[in-house]
GROMACS .gro file of N, CA and C in nm:
model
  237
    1UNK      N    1   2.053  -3.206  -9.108
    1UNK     CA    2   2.185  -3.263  -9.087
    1UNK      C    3   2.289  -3.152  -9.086
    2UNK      N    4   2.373  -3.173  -8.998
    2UNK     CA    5   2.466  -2.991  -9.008
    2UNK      C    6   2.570  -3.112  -9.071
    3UNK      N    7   2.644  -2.980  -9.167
    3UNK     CA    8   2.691  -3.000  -9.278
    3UNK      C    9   2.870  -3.006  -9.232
    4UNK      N   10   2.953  -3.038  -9.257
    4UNK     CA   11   3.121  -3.040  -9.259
    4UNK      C   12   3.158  -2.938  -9.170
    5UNK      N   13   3.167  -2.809  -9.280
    5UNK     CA   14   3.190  -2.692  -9.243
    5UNK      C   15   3.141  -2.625  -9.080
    6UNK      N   16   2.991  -2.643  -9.046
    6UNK     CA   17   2.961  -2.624  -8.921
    6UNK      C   18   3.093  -2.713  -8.833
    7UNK      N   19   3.053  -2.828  -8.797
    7UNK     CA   20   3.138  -2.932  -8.786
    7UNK      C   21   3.271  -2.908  -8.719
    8UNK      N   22   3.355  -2.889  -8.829
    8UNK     CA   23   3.492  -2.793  -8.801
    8UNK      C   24   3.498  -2.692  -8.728
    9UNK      N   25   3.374  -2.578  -8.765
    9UNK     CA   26   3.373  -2.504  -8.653
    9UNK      C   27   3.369  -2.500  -8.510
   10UNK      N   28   3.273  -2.578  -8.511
   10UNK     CA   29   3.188  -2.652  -8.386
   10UNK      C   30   3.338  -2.716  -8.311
   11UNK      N   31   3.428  -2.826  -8.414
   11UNK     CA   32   3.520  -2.859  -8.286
   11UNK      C   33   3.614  -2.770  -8.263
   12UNK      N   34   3.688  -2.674  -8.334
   12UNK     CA   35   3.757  -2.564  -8.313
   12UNK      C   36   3.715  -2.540  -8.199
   13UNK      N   37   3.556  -2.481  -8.186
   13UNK     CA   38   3.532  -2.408  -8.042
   13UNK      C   39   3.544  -2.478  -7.929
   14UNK      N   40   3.547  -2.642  -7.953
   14UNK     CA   41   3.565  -2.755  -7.806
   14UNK      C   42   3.678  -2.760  -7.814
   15UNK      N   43   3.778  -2.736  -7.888
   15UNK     CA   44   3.940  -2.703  -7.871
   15UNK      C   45   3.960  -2.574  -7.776
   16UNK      N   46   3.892  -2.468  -7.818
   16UNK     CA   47   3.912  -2.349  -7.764
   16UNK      C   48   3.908  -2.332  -7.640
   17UNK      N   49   3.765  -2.425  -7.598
   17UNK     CA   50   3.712  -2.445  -7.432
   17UNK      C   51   3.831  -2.558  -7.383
   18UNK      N   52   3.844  -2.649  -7.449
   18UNK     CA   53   3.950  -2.734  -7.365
   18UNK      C   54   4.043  -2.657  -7.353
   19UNK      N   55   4.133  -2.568  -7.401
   19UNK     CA   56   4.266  -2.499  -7.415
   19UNK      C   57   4.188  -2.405  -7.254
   20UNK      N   58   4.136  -2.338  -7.261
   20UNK     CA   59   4.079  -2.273  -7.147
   20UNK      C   60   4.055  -2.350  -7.031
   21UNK      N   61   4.050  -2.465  -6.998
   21UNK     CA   62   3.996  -2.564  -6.898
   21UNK      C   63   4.102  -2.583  -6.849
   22UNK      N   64   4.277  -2.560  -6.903
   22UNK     CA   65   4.369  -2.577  -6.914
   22UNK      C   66   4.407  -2.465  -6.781
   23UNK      N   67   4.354  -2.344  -6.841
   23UNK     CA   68   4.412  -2.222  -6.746
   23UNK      C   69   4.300  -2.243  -6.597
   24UNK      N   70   4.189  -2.231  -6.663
   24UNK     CA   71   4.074  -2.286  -6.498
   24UNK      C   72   3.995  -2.356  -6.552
   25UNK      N   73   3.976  -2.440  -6.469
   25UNK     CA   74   3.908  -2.571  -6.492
   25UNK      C   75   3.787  -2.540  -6.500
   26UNK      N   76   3.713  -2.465  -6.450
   26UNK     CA   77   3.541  -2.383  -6.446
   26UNK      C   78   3.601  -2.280  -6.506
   27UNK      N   79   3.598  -2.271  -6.599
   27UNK     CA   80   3.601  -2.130  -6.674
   27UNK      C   81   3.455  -2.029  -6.655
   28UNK      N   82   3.516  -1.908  -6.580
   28UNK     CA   83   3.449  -1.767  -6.534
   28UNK      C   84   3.343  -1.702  -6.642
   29UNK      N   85   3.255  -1.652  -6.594
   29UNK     CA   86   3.223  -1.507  -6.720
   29UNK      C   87   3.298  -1.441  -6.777
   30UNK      N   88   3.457  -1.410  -6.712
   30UNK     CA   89   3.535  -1.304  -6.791
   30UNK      C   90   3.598  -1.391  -6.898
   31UNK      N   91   3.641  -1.485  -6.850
   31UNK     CA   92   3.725  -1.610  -6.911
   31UNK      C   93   3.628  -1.601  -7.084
   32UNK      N   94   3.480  -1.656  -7.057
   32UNK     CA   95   3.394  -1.692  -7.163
   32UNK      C   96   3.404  -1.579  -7.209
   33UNK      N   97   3.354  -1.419  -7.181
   33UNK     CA   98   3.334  -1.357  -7.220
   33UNK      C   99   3.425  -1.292  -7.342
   34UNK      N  100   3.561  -1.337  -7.263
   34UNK     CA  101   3.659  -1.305  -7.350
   34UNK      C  102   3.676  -1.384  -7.492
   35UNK      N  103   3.657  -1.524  -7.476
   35UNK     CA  104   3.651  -1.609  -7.578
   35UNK      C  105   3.580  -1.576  -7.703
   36UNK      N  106   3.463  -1.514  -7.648
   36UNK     CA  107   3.274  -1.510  -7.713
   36UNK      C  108   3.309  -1.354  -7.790
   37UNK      N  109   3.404  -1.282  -7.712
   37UNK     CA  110   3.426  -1.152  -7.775
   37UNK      C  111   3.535  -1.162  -7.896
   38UNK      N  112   3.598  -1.267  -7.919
   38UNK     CA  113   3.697  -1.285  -8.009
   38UNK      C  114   3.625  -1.356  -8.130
   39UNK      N  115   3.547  -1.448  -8.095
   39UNK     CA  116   3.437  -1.527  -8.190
   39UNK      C  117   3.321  -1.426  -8.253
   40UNK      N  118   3.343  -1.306  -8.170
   40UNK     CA  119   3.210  -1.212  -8.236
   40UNK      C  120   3.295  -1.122  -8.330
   41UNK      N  121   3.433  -1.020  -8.310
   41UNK     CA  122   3.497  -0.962  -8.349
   41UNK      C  123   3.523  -1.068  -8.492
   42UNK      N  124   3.523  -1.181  -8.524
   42UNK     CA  125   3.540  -1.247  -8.647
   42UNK      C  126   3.422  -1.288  -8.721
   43UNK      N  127   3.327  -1.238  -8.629
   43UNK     CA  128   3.191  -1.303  -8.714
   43UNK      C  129   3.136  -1.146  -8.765
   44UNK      N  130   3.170  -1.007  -8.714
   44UNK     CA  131   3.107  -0.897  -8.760
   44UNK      C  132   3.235  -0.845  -8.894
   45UNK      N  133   3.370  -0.911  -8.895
   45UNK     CA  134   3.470  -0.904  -8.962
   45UNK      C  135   3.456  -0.972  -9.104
   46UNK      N  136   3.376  -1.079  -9.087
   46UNK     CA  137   3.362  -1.167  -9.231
   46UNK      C  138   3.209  -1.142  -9.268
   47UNK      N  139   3.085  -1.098  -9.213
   47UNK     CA  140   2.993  -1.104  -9.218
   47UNK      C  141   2.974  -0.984  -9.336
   48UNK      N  142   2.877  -0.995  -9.442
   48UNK     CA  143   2.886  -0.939  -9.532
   48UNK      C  144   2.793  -0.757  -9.497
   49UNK      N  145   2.679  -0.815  -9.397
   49UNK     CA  146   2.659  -0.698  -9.317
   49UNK      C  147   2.620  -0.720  -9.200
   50UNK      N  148   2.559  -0.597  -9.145
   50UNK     CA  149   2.528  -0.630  -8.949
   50UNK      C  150   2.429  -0.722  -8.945
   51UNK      N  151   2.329  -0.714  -9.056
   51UNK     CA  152   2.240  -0.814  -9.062
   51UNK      C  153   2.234  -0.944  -9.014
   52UNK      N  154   2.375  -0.992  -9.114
   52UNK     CA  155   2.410  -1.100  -9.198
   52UNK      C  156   2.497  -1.145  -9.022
   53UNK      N  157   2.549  -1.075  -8.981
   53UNK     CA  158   2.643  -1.147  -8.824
   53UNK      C  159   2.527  -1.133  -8.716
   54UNK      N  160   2.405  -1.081  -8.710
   54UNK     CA  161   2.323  -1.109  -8.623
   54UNK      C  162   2.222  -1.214  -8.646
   55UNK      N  163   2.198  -1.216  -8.799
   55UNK     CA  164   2.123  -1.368  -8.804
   55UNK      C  165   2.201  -1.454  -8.752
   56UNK      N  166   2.324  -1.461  -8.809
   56UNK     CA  167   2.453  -1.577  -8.799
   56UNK      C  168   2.411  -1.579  -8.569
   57UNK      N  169   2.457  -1.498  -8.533
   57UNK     CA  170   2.412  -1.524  -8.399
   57UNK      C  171   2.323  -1.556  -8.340
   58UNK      N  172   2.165  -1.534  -8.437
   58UNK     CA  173   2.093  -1.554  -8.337
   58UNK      C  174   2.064  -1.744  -8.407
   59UNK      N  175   2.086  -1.768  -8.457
   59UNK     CA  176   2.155  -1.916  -8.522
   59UNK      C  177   2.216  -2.002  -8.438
   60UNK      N  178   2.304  -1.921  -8.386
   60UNK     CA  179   2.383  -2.030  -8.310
   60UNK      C  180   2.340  -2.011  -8.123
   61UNK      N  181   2.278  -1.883  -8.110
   61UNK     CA  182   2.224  -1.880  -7.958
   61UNK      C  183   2.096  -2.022  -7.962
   62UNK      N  184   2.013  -2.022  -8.081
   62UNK     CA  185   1.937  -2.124  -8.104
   62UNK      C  186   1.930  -2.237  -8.082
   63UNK      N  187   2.063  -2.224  -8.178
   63UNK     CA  188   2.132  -2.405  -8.189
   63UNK      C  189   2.149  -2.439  -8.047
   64UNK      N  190   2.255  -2.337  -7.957
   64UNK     CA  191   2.330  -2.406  -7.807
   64UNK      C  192   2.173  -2.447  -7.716
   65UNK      N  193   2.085  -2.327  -7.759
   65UNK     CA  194   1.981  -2.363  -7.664
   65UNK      C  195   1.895  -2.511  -7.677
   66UNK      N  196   1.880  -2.508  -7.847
   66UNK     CA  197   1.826  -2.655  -7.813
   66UNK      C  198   1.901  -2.800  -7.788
   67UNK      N  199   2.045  -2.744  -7.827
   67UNK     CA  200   2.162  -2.896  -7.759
   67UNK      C  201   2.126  -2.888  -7.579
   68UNK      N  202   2.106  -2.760  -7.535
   68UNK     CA  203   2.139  -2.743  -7.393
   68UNK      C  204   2.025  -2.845  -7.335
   69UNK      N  205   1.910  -2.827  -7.455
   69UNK     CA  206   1.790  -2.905  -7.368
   69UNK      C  207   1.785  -2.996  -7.392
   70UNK      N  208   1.848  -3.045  -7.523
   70UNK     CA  209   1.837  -3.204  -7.541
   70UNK      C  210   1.904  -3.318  -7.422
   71UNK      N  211   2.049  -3.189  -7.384
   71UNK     CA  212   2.103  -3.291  -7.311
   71UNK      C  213   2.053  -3.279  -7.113
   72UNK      N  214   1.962  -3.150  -7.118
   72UNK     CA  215   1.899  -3.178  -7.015
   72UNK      C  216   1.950  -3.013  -6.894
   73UNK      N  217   2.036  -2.938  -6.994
   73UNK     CA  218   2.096  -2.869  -6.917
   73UNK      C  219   2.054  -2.685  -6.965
   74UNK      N  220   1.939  -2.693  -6.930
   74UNK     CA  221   1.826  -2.546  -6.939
   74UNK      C  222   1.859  -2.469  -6.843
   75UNK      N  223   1.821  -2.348  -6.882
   75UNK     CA  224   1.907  -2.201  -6.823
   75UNK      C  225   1.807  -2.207  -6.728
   76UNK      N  226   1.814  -2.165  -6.561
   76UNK     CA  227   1.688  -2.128  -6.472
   76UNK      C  228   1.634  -2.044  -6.515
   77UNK      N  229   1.486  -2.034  -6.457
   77UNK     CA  230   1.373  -1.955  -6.506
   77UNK      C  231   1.428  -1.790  -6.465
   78UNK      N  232   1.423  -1.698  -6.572
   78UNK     CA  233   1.445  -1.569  -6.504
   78UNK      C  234   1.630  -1.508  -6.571
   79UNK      N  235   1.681  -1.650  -6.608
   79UNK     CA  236   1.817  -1.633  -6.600
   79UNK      C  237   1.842  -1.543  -6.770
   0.00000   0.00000   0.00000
């Protein structure tokens, strides 16, 4: 069961993407990239070491991948 705290996070970041959908409606690689680089700059900032913000990432690359498949929407082969 993900807990509150995820939660909050989690909608912060569908705030973040809506606020962006705002400027382009398909938001770009640079667009994301930029987002994903501000979300990493705070996760290697609070993270207690490099360790500790690369587990934390490879956590949440995890997580998106198995929402992506639940809802049917898997990266092409190769990608």
């Amino acid at each position: 069961m993900i807990n509150e705290n995820f939660s909050s996070g989690y909608n912060a970041g569908l705030d973040a993407l809506e606020n962006i959908s705002l400027i382009n409606e398909n938001p770009n690689h640079e667009i994301l990239a930029g987002l994903l680089s501000s979300i990493m700059n705070c996760i290697y900032f609070y993270a207690p070491s490099e360790k500790a913000a690369s587990d934390l990432v490879q956590f949440a690359v995890d997580f998106a991948k198995e929402e992506n498949a639940k809802i049917g929407m898997n990266l092409p082969k190769g990608a």
